[in-house]
Structure formats: structure tokens, C-alpha cells
PDB file of C-alpha atoms in Angstrom:
ATOM      1  CA  UNK C   1     -63.452  -0.431  -7.895  1.00 41.00           C
ATOM      2  CA  UNK C   2     -59.708  -0.282  -8.240  1.00 39.00           C
ATOM      3  CA  UNK C   3     -58.168   3.012  -7.158  1.00 40.00           C
ATOM      4  CA  UNK C   4     -56.133   4.760  -9.805  1.00 39.00           C
ATOM      5  CA  UNK C   5     -52.726   5.790  -8.519  1.00 39.00           C
ATOM      6  CA  UNK C   6     -51.866   9.425  -8.986  1.00 40.00           C
ATOM      7  CA  UNK C   7     -48.544  10.390 -10.555  1.00 40.00           C
ATOM      8  CA  UNK C   8     -45.985  11.909  -8.258  1.00 41.00           C
ATOM      9  CA  UNK C   9     -46.140  15.673  -8.178  1.00 40.00           C
ATOM     10  CA  UNK C  10     -43.597  17.414 -10.334  1.00 44.00           C
ATOM     11  CA  UNK C  11     -44.193  20.787  -8.697  1.00 44.00           C
ATOM     12  CA  UNK C  12     -40.985  22.326  -7.313  1.00 49.00           C
ATOM     13  CA  UNK C  13     -40.793  22.925  -3.584  1.00 67.00           C
ATOM     14  CA  UNK C  14     -40.408  26.638  -4.284  1.00 85.00           C
ATOM     15  CA  UNK C  15     -41.748  28.451  -7.364  1.00 89.00           C
ATOM     16  CA  UNK C  16     -38.298  29.672  -8.357  1.00 92.00           C
ATOM     17  CA  UNK C  17     -35.614  27.810  -6.401  1.00 96.00           C
ATOM     18  CA  UNK C  18     -34.473  24.268  -5.695  1.00 97.00           C
ATOM     19  CA  UNK C  19     -31.471  25.113  -3.493  1.00 97.00           C
ATOM     20  CA  UNK C  20     -30.040  27.959  -1.418  1.00 97.00           C
ATOM     21  CA  UNK C  21     -26.275  28.534  -1.519  1.00 98.00           C
ATOM     22  CA  UNK C  22     -24.613  30.715   1.106  1.00 98.00           C
ATOM     23  CA  UNK C  23     -21.263  32.420   0.872  1.00 98.00           C
ATOM     24  CA  UNK C  24     -19.426  32.063   4.183  1.00 97.00           C
ATOM     25  CA  UNK C  25     -17.350  35.161   5.013  1.00 96.00           C
ATOM     26  CA  UNK C  26     -19.597  38.160   5.533  1.00 95.00           C
ATOM     27  CA  UNK C  27     -22.791  36.141   5.089  1.00 98.00           C
ATOM     28  CA  UNK C  28     -22.614  33.393   7.707  1.00 98.00           C
ATOM     29  CA  UNK C  29     -19.712  34.680   9.802  1.00 98.00           C
ATOM     30  CA  UNK C  30     -18.614  38.249  10.471  1.00 96.00           C
ATOM     31  CA  UNK C  31     -14.989  37.559   9.577  1.00 95.00           C
ATOM     32  CA  UNK C  32     -14.316  40.294   7.046  1.00 89.00           C
ATOM     33  CA  UNK C  33     -13.187  43.023   9.501  1.00 91.00           C
ATOM     34  CA  UNK C  34     -10.799  40.582  11.207  1.00 95.00           C
ATOM     35  CA  UNK C  35      -9.232  39.166   8.061  1.00 93.00           C
ATOM     36  CA  UNK C  36      -9.095  42.506   6.257  1.00 91.00           C
ATOM     37  CA  UNK C  37      -7.251  44.022   9.203  1.00 94.00           C
ATOM     38  CA  UNK C  38      -4.754  41.149   9.196  1.00 96.00           C
ATOM     39  CA  UNK C  39      -4.152  41.455   5.446  1.00 96.00           C
ATOM     40  CA  UNK C  40      -3.455  45.178   5.840  1.00 96.00           C
ATOM     41  CA  UNK C  41      -1.109  44.538   8.772  1.00 96.00           C
ATOM     42  CA  UNK C  42       0.852  41.928   6.815  1.00 97.00           C
ATOM     43  CA  UNK C  43       1.050  44.139   3.728  1.00 97.00           C
ATOM     44  CA  UNK C  44       2.414  46.914   5.927  1.00 96.00           C
ATOM     45  CA  UNK C  45       4.967  44.500   7.393  1.00 96.00           C
ATOM     46  CA  UNK C  46       6.133  43.827   3.828  1.00 96.00           C
ATOM     47  CA  UNK C  47       6.816  47.536   3.412  1.00 96.00           C
ATOM     48  CA  UNK C  48       3.802  48.147   1.173  1.00 96.00           C
ATOM     49  CA  UNK C  49       2.394  51.637   1.649  1.00 95.00           C
ATOM     50  CA  UNK C  50      -1.379  51.177   1.477  1.00 95.00           C
ATOM     51  CA  UNK C  51      -4.235  52.449   3.599  1.00 95.00           C
ATOM     52  CA  UNK C  52      -6.508  49.993   5.343  1.00 93.00           C
ATOM     53  CA  UNK C  53      -9.440  51.297   3.276  1.00 92.00           C
ATOM     54  CA  UNK C  54      -7.600  50.710  -0.012  1.00 94.00           C
ATOM     55  CA  UNK C  55      -6.474  47.281   1.163  1.00 93.00           C
ATOM     56  CA  UNK C  56     -10.089  46.309   1.822  1.00 90.00           C
ATOM     57  CA  UNK C  57     -11.194  47.559  -1.595  1.00 88.00           C
ATOM     58  CA  UNK C  58      -8.383  45.628  -3.283  1.00 91.00           C
ATOM     59  CA  UNK C  59      -8.783  42.268  -1.538  1.00 90.00           C
ATOM     60  CA  UNK C  60     -12.392  42.060  -0.313  1.00 85.00           C
ATOM     61  CA  UNK C  61     -13.909  38.697  -1.192  1.00 81.00           C
ATOM     62  CA  UNK C  62     -10.780  37.401  -2.922  1.00 83.00           C
ATOM     63  CA  UNK C  63      -8.631  34.377  -2.105  1.00 84.00           C
ATOM     64  CA  UNK C  64      -5.200  35.566  -0.990  1.00 90.00           C
ATOM     65  CA  UNK C  65      -3.560  32.486  -2.512  1.00 88.00           C
ATOM     66  CA  UNK C  66      -4.563  33.843  -5.935  1.00 87.00           C
ATOM     67  CA  UNK C  67      -3.284  37.356  -5.168  1.00 93.00           C
ATOM     68  CA  UNK C  68       0.348  36.536  -4.340  1.00 95.00           C
ATOM     69  CA  UNK C  69       1.732  37.805  -7.641  1.00 95.00           C
ATOM     70  CA  UNK C  70      -0.201  41.039  -7.233  1.00 94.00           C
ATOM     71  CA  UNK C  71       1.139  41.498  -3.696  1.00 96.00           C
ATOM     72  CA  UNK C  72       4.698  40.832  -4.871  1.00 96.00           C
ATOM     73  CA  UNK C  73       4.203  43.440  -7.600  1.00 96.00           C
ATOM     74  CA  UNK C  74       2.926  45.938  -5.038  1.00 96.00           C
ATOM     75  CA  UNK C  75       6.009  45.231  -2.932  1.00 96.00           C
ATOM     76  CA  UNK C  76       8.406  45.402  -5.858  1.00 96.00           C
ATOM     77  CA  UNK C  77      10.110  42.205  -4.711  1.00 96.00           C
ATOM     78  CA  UNK C  78       9.300  38.491  -4.276  1.00 96.00           C
ATOM     79  CA  UNK C  79       7.401  37.494  -1.161  1.00 96.00           C
ATOM     80  CA  UNK C  80       9.174  35.552   1.587  1.00 95.00           C
ATOM     81  CA  UNK C  81       8.834  31.797   0.895  1.00 93.00           C
ATOM     82  CA  UNK C  82       6.667  31.217   3.976  1.00 95.00           C
ATOM     83  CA  UNK C  83       4.486  34.326   3.668  1.00 97.00           C
ATOM     84  CA  UNK C  84       1.261  32.517   2.680  1.00 96.00           C
ATOM     85  CA  UNK C  85       1.617  29.812   5.329  1.00 96.00           C
ATOM     86  CA  UNK C  86       2.325  32.494   7.940  1.00 97.00           C
ATOM     87  CA  UNK C  87      -0.773  34.382   6.831  1.00 97.00           C
ATOM     88  CA  UNK C  88      -2.918  31.243   7.145  1.00 95.00           C
ATOM     89  CA  UNK C  89      -1.535  30.448  10.586  1.00 96.00           C
ATOM     90  CA  UNK C  90      -2.108  33.971  11.923  1.00 97.00           C
ATOM     91  CA  UNK C  91      -5.540  34.111  10.314  1.00 96.00           C
ATOM     92  CA  UNK C  92      -6.639  30.818  11.857  1.00 96.00           C
ATOM     93  CA  UNK C  93      -5.531  31.857  15.346  1.00 97.00           C
ATOM     94  CA  UNK C  94      -7.377  35.155  14.974  1.00 97.00           C
ATOM     95  CA  UNK C  95     -10.596  33.574  13.727  1.00 97.00           C
ATOM     96  CA  UNK C  96     -10.556  30.808  16.326  1.00 96.00           C
ATOM     97  CA  UNK C  97     -10.374  33.462  19.029  1.00 97.00           C
ATOM     98  CA  UNK C  98     -12.690  36.164  17.717  1.00 97.00           C
ATOM     99  CA  UNK C  99     -14.988  35.302  14.799  1.00 97.00           C
ATOM    100  CA  UNK C 100     -18.740  35.459  15.450  1.00 97.00           C
ATOM    101  CA  UNK C 101     -21.802  34.601  13.398  1.00 98.00           C
ATOM    102  CA  UNK C 102     -23.455  37.355  11.372  1.00 98.00           C
ATOM    103  CA  UNK C 103     -26.321  38.746  13.486  1.00 97.00           C
ATOM    104  CA  UNK C 104     -29.590  36.821  13.088  1.00 98.00           C
ATOM    105  CA  UNK C 105     -28.223  34.389  10.470  1.00 98.00           C
ATOM    106  CA  UNK C 106     -29.018  31.323  12.594  1.00 97.00           C
ATOM    107  CA  UNK C 107     -32.645  32.445  12.878  1.00 96.00           C
ATOM    108  CA  UNK C 108     -32.835  33.096   9.137  1.00 97.00           C
ATOM    109  CA  UNK C 109     -31.487  29.617   8.351  1.00 96.00           C
ATOM    110  CA  UNK C 110     -33.944  28.013  10.768  1.00 95.00           C
ATOM    111  CA  UNK C 111     -36.858  29.731   9.032  1.00 95.00           C
ATOM    112  CA  UNK C 112     -35.565  28.950   5.541  1.00 95.00           C
ATOM    113  CA  UNK C 113     -35.122  25.270   6.432  1.00 93.00           C
ATOM    114  CA  UNK C 114     -38.919  24.972   6.610  1.00 92.00           C
ATOM    115  CA  UNK C 115     -39.019  25.400   2.824  1.00 92.00           C
ATOM    116  CA  UNK C 116     -37.501  21.937   2.508  1.00 91.00           C
ATOM    117  CA  UNK C 117     -34.811  23.135   0.104  1.00 93.00           C
ATOM    118  CA  UNK C 118     -31.232  21.850   0.355  1.00 95.00           C
ATOM    119  CA  UNK C 119     -28.897  24.505   1.704  1.00 96.00           C
ATOM    120  CA  UNK C 120     -25.135  24.563   1.219  1.00 97.00           C
ATOM    121  CA  UNK C 121     -22.072  26.732   1.749  1.00 98.00           C
ATOM    122  CA  UNK C 122     -20.131  27.785  -1.348  1.00 98.00           C
ATOM    123  CA  UNK C 123     -17.111  29.797  -0.282  1.00 97.00           C
ATOM    124  CA  UNK C 124     -14.186  31.370  -2.073  1.00 93.00           C
ATOM    125  CA  UNK C 125     -12.012  30.621   0.962  1.00 93.00           C
ATOM    126  CA  UNK C 126     -10.070  27.441   1.705  1.00 93.00           C
ATOM    127  CA  UNK C 127     -11.931  24.582   3.374  1.00 94.00           C
ATOM    128  CA  UNK C 128      -9.895  24.786   6.595  1.00 94.00           C
ATOM    129  CA  UNK C 129     -11.035  28.361   7.137  1.00 95.00           C
ATOM    130  CA  UNK C 130     -14.659  27.605   6.307  1.00 96.00           C
ATOM    131  CA  UNK C 131     -14.942  24.649   8.663  1.00 96.00           C
ATOM    132  CA  UNK C 132     -13.030  26.418  11.452  1.00 97.00           C
ATOM    133  CA  UNK C 133     -15.470  29.322  11.391  1.00 97.00           C
ATOM    134  CA  UNK C 134     -18.607  27.212  11.096  1.00 97.00           C
ATOM    135  CA  UNK C 135     -17.452  25.008  13.967  1.00 96.00           C
ATOM    136  CA  UNK C 136     -16.638  27.973  16.206  1.00 97.00           C
ATOM    137  CA  UNK C 137     -20.025  29.614  15.618  1.00 97.00           C
ATOM    138  CA  UNK C 138     -22.027  26.377  15.706  1.00 96.00           C
ATOM    139  CA  UNK C 139     -23.437  27.045  12.237  1.00 97.00           C
ATOM    140  CA  UNK C 140     -21.924  23.844  10.878  1.00 95.00           C
ATOM    141  CA  UNK C 141     -24.895  21.928  12.316  1.00 93.00           C
ATOM    142  CA  UNK C 142     -27.074  23.516   9.626  1.00 92.00           C
ATOM    143  CA  UNK C 143     -24.927  22.010   6.850  1.00 91.00           C
ATOM    144  CA  UNK C 144     -24.712  18.305   7.690  1.00 83.00           C
ATOM    145  CA  UNK C 145     -23.466  16.086   6.150  1.00 83.00           C
ATOM    146  CA  UNK C 146     -20.493  18.342   5.535  1.00 79.00           C
ATOM    147  CA  UNK C 147     -19.145  16.326   2.610  1.00 76.00           C
ATOM    148  CA  UNK C 148     -22.057  17.345   0.393  1.00 82.00           C
ATOM    149  CA  UNK C 149     -23.062  20.661   1.949  1.00 94.00           C
ATOM    150  CA  UNK C 150     -19.772  22.584   2.156  1.00 96.00           C
ATOM    151  CA  UNK C 151     -17.880  23.646  -0.961  1.00 97.00           C
ATOM    152  CA  UNK C 152     -14.757  25.798  -0.994  1.00 96.00           C
ATOM    153  CA  UNK C 153     -11.912  27.094  -3.126  1.00 93.00           C
ATOM    154  CA  UNK C 154      -9.959  24.001  -2.083  1.00 93.00           C
ATOM    155  CA  UNK C 155     -12.104  21.861  -4.385  1.00 95.00           C
ATOM    156  CA  UNK C 156     -12.025  24.038  -7.511  1.00 95.00           C
ATOM    157  CA  UNK C 157      -9.396  25.375  -9.887  1.00 93.00           C
ATOM    158  CA  UNK C 158     -10.492  29.006  -9.791  1.00 93.00           C
ATOM    159  CA  UNK C 159     -11.817  30.951  -6.836  1.00 92.00           C
ATOM    160  CA  UNK C 160     -14.372  33.761  -6.991  1.00 95.00           C
ATOM    161  CA  UNK C 161     -15.094  35.851  -9.049  1.00 95.00           C
ATOM    162  CA  UNK C 162     -15.021  32.727 -11.235  1.00 96.00           C
ATOM    163  CA  UNK C 163     -18.271  30.728 -10.876  1.00 98.00           C
ATOM    164  CA  UNK C 164     -16.547  27.376 -10.254  1.00 98.00           C
ATOM    165  CA  UNK C 165     -17.496  26.832  -6.602  1.00 98.00           C
ATOM    166  CA  UNK C 166     -21.150  27.665  -7.258  1.00 98.00           C
ATOM    167  CA  UNK C 167     -21.316  25.361 -10.255  1.00 98.00           C
ATOM    168  CA  UNK C 168     -19.704  22.585  -8.196  1.00 98.00           C
ATOM    169  CA  UNK C 169     -22.288  23.052  -5.443  1.00 97.00           C
ATOM    170  CA  UNK C 170     -25.202  22.930  -7.883  1.00 98.00           C
ATOM    171  CA  UNK C 171     -23.842  19.842  -9.625  1.00 97.00           C
ATOM    172  CA  UNK C 172     -23.206  18.027  -6.325  1.00 96.00           C
ATOM    173  CA  UNK C 173     -26.731  18.795  -5.126  1.00 96.00           C
ATOM    174  CA  UNK C 174     -28.215  17.706  -8.461  1.00 96.00           C
ATOM    175  CA  UNK C 175     -29.784  21.110  -9.052  1.00 96.00           C
ATOM    176  CA  UNK C 176     -29.803  23.310 -12.142  1.00 98.00           C
ATOM    177  CA  UNK C 177     -27.799  26.513 -11.636  1.00 98.00           C
ATOM    178  CA  UNK C 178     -30.763  28.546 -12.839  1.00 98.00           C
ATOM    179  CA  UNK C 179     -32.797  27.139  -9.927  1.00 98.00           C
ATOM    180  CA  UNK C 180     -30.251  28.176  -7.265  1.00 98.00           C
ATOM    181  CA  UNK C 181     -30.481  31.188  -5.004  1.00 98.00           C
ATOM    182  CA  UNK C 182     -27.144  32.630  -3.852  1.00 98.00           C
ATOM    183  CA  UNK C 183     -26.666  34.783  -0.758  1.00 98.00           C
ATOM    184  CA  UNK C 184     -23.542  36.947  -1.110  1.00 98.00           C
ATOM    185  CA  UNK C 185     -22.050  40.084   0.417  1.00 96.00           C
ATOM    186  CA  UNK C 186     -19.206  41.272  -1.849  1.00 93.00           C
ATOM    187  CA  UNK C 187     -19.021  42.362  -5.492  1.00 94.00           C
ATOM    188  CA  UNK C 188     -16.529  39.539  -6.100  1.00 93.00           C
ATOM    189  CA  UNK C 189     -18.951  36.928  -4.795  1.00 96.00           C
ATOM    190  CA  UNK C 190     -21.965  38.444  -6.524  1.00 98.00           C
ATOM    191  CA  UNK C 191     -20.039  38.329  -9.799  1.00 97.00           C
ATOM    192  CA  UNK C 192     -19.355  34.620  -9.235  1.00 98.00           C
ATOM    193  CA  UNK C 193     -22.987  33.760  -8.530  1.00 98.00           C
ATOM    194  CA  UNK C 194     -24.234  35.823 -11.450  1.00 98.00           C
ATOM    195  CA  UNK C 195     -21.681  34.204 -13.792  1.00 98.00           C
ATOM    196  CA  UNK C 196     -22.968  30.797 -12.685  1.00 98.00           C
ATOM    197  CA  UNK C 197     -26.415  31.748 -13.951  1.00 98.00           C
ATOM    198  CA  UNK C 198     -27.921  31.932 -10.466  1.00 98.00           C
ATOM    199  CA  UNK C 199     -30.144  34.494  -8.757  1.00 98.00           C
ATOM    200  CA  UNK C 200     -28.151  36.516  -6.218  1.00 98.00           C
ATOM    201  CA  UNK C 201     -29.414  38.365  -3.168  1.00 98.00           C
ATOM    202  CA  UNK C 202     -26.749  40.541  -1.566  1.00 98.00           C
ATOM    203  CA  UNK C 203     -26.421  41.212   2.143  1.00 98.00           C
ATOM    204  CA  UNK C 204     -25.271  44.815   2.455  1.00 97.00           C
ATOM    205  CA  UNK C 205     -24.670  44.800   6.188  1.00 92.00           C
ATOM    206  CA  UNK C 206     -21.126  46.114   5.758  1.00 90.00           C
ATOM    207  CA  UNK C 207     -20.773  46.885   2.047  1.00 90.00           C
ATOM    208  CA  UNK C 208     -22.434  49.575  -0.058  1.00 93.00           C
ATOM    209  CA  UNK C 209     -25.408  48.325  -2.101  1.00 96.00           C
ATOM    210  CA  UNK C 210     -24.465  50.114  -5.341  1.00 97.00           C
ATOM    211  CA  UNK C 211     -21.469  47.928  -6.293  1.00 96.00           C
ATOM    212  CA  UNK C 212     -23.433  44.809  -5.321  1.00 97.00           C
ATOM    213  CA  UNK C 213     -26.256  45.673  -7.705  1.00 98.00           C
ATOM    214  CA  UNK C 214     -23.743  46.629 -10.399  1.00 98.00           C
ATOM    215  CA  UNK C 215     -22.096  43.205 -10.029  1.00 97.00           C
ATOM    216  CA  UNK C 216     -25.391  41.431 -10.702  1.00 98.00           C
ATOM    217  CA  UNK C 217     -27.363  41.180  -7.463  1.00 98.00           C
ATOM    218  CA  UNK C 218     -31.142  41.140  -7.913  1.00 97.00           C
ATOM    219  CA  UNK C 219     -31.572  43.166  -4.744  1.00 96.00           C
ATOM    220  CA  UNK C 220     -29.822  43.988  -1.482  1.00 98.00           C
ATOM    221  CA  UNK C 221     -30.879  43.809   2.161  1.00 98.00           C
ATOM    222  CA  UNK C 222     -29.258  44.891   5.420  1.00 97.00           C
ATOM    223  CA  UNK C 223     -30.720  42.600   8.096  1.00 97.00           C
ATOM    224  CA  UNK C 224     -30.680  38.797   7.974  1.00 98.00           C
ATOM    225  CA  UNK C 225     -34.165  38.776   9.490  1.00 97.00           C
ATOM    226  CA  UNK C 226     -35.375  40.139   6.136  1.00 97.00           C
ATOM    227  CA  UNK C 227     -34.050  37.175   4.167  1.00 97.00           C
ATOM    228  CA  UNK C 228     -36.896  34.643   4.688  1.00 95.00           C
ATOM    229  CA  UNK C 229     -39.484  37.202   3.592  1.00 95.00           C
ATOM    230  CA  UNK C 230     -37.525  37.874   0.405  1.00 94.00           C
ATOM    231  CA  UNK C 231     -38.125  34.259  -0.606  1.00 89.00           C
ATOM    232  CA  UNK C 232     -41.813  34.249   0.325  1.00 75.00           C
TER     233      UNK C 232
END
């Protein structure tokens, strides 16, 4: 008797998701305090009178390259021609020396990898910064090959809160945006993931949960060890 071949299963690997997309700063690496401090220092050097707390609120999760006009307006004068390149240089030195992985994120990624879902980085920062931080912390090994697993503001026209980098990641992975889970930590990033039509979980390790929920997060959590159970 001839065996009848069974059709390939069309069941998804997870009931709700086909890919997991991680923001980088504040989710994979604990860079926000370092970079926010540097931004405040450089604003102060420009003669801008702003508290460190207000500086964080104003620029958290945003690409500085898209905020230059706003900074010039705050200063009341054009920025020095080399201000952005100086910022990038000082930032890179700082991160290379001091940035660390977010506590327990490597464990969370290891557990999530058993789901068999593709995982990628979708950052609002420039690619140089993303790869520098992932290399320093060793997390880059979780996102090989890097050409299809790391997406940044370098590759898109608009940075977060626009959804461009998340839509690029979904398209490159061949996954519907509605089947993507985003892990974010800032209202700016949550807004981007929500605008892309994705489900967003927000890590509130450093930021208040209220604004994250208001921006569109499905729920918040404060310890990366909780993340795998949230997908169970």
C-alpha cells in the first residue's frame, strides 16, 4: 500500500508571533545613562541652560542627528559645524569604555531562541553605535548573520518614533508586521513599534511604566528574566 504524503504543517512556530525584534539602547545594552549624560554635558557646553532631568525627557530614545535644528533653536544660534561629529566621537569612546549589557538579557535571549523564531535588532541609533555596543557586550553573537539581523537608523529615512526601522526589519525577515513582537524601553520606541502594527512589550527597568503604556505598549516588565514567560 502506497503511503500518502502529509502536507507540510502550516502552523506558526508561536501562536501569535513569527519574529522578535529588539530595540538596542536600554533593551540590550544599558547605554542610556551614559549617552544621556553626554548629551546634557554637550548641551551645557553650548551654553544651553537645561537640567539633566529635562535633557533626558527631551531626547530619550531619539536620534540626535534628527534633533540638530531643535538644539540650535534651544541655543539661539547655529551649532558649530563639527558638533555632530564631535558628539559621535565622544559617544563612541565613552561606550567602548563603559557600556554593559542590560542585566539578564543574554539569558532571556538564550531561552527565547528555543522558540525557533528569528530575532533581530531594530534600533533608532546609527549602525556604528549599534555594532560597537553589541560587539563590546558579546551580544552580537545572538544576531548572526549581521547583515540580515541588525537594522538601524542608518538604513532608513526616518528614525523612531517613525515605524520605518521596524517595517524594514519585518520586510527583510519576510514576516508580517502584525506577527512581530517588539521589545522596547522608551515612549519614542514604543510609538514606533505600535505605529508599525506590531505588539510591543516595554522593559521599564529605568523608565516609568505609565508613559510606555500610553505610547502603545501591551504591558511592561522590570526584569529581563520575566520576558520568556511573557511569551509562553
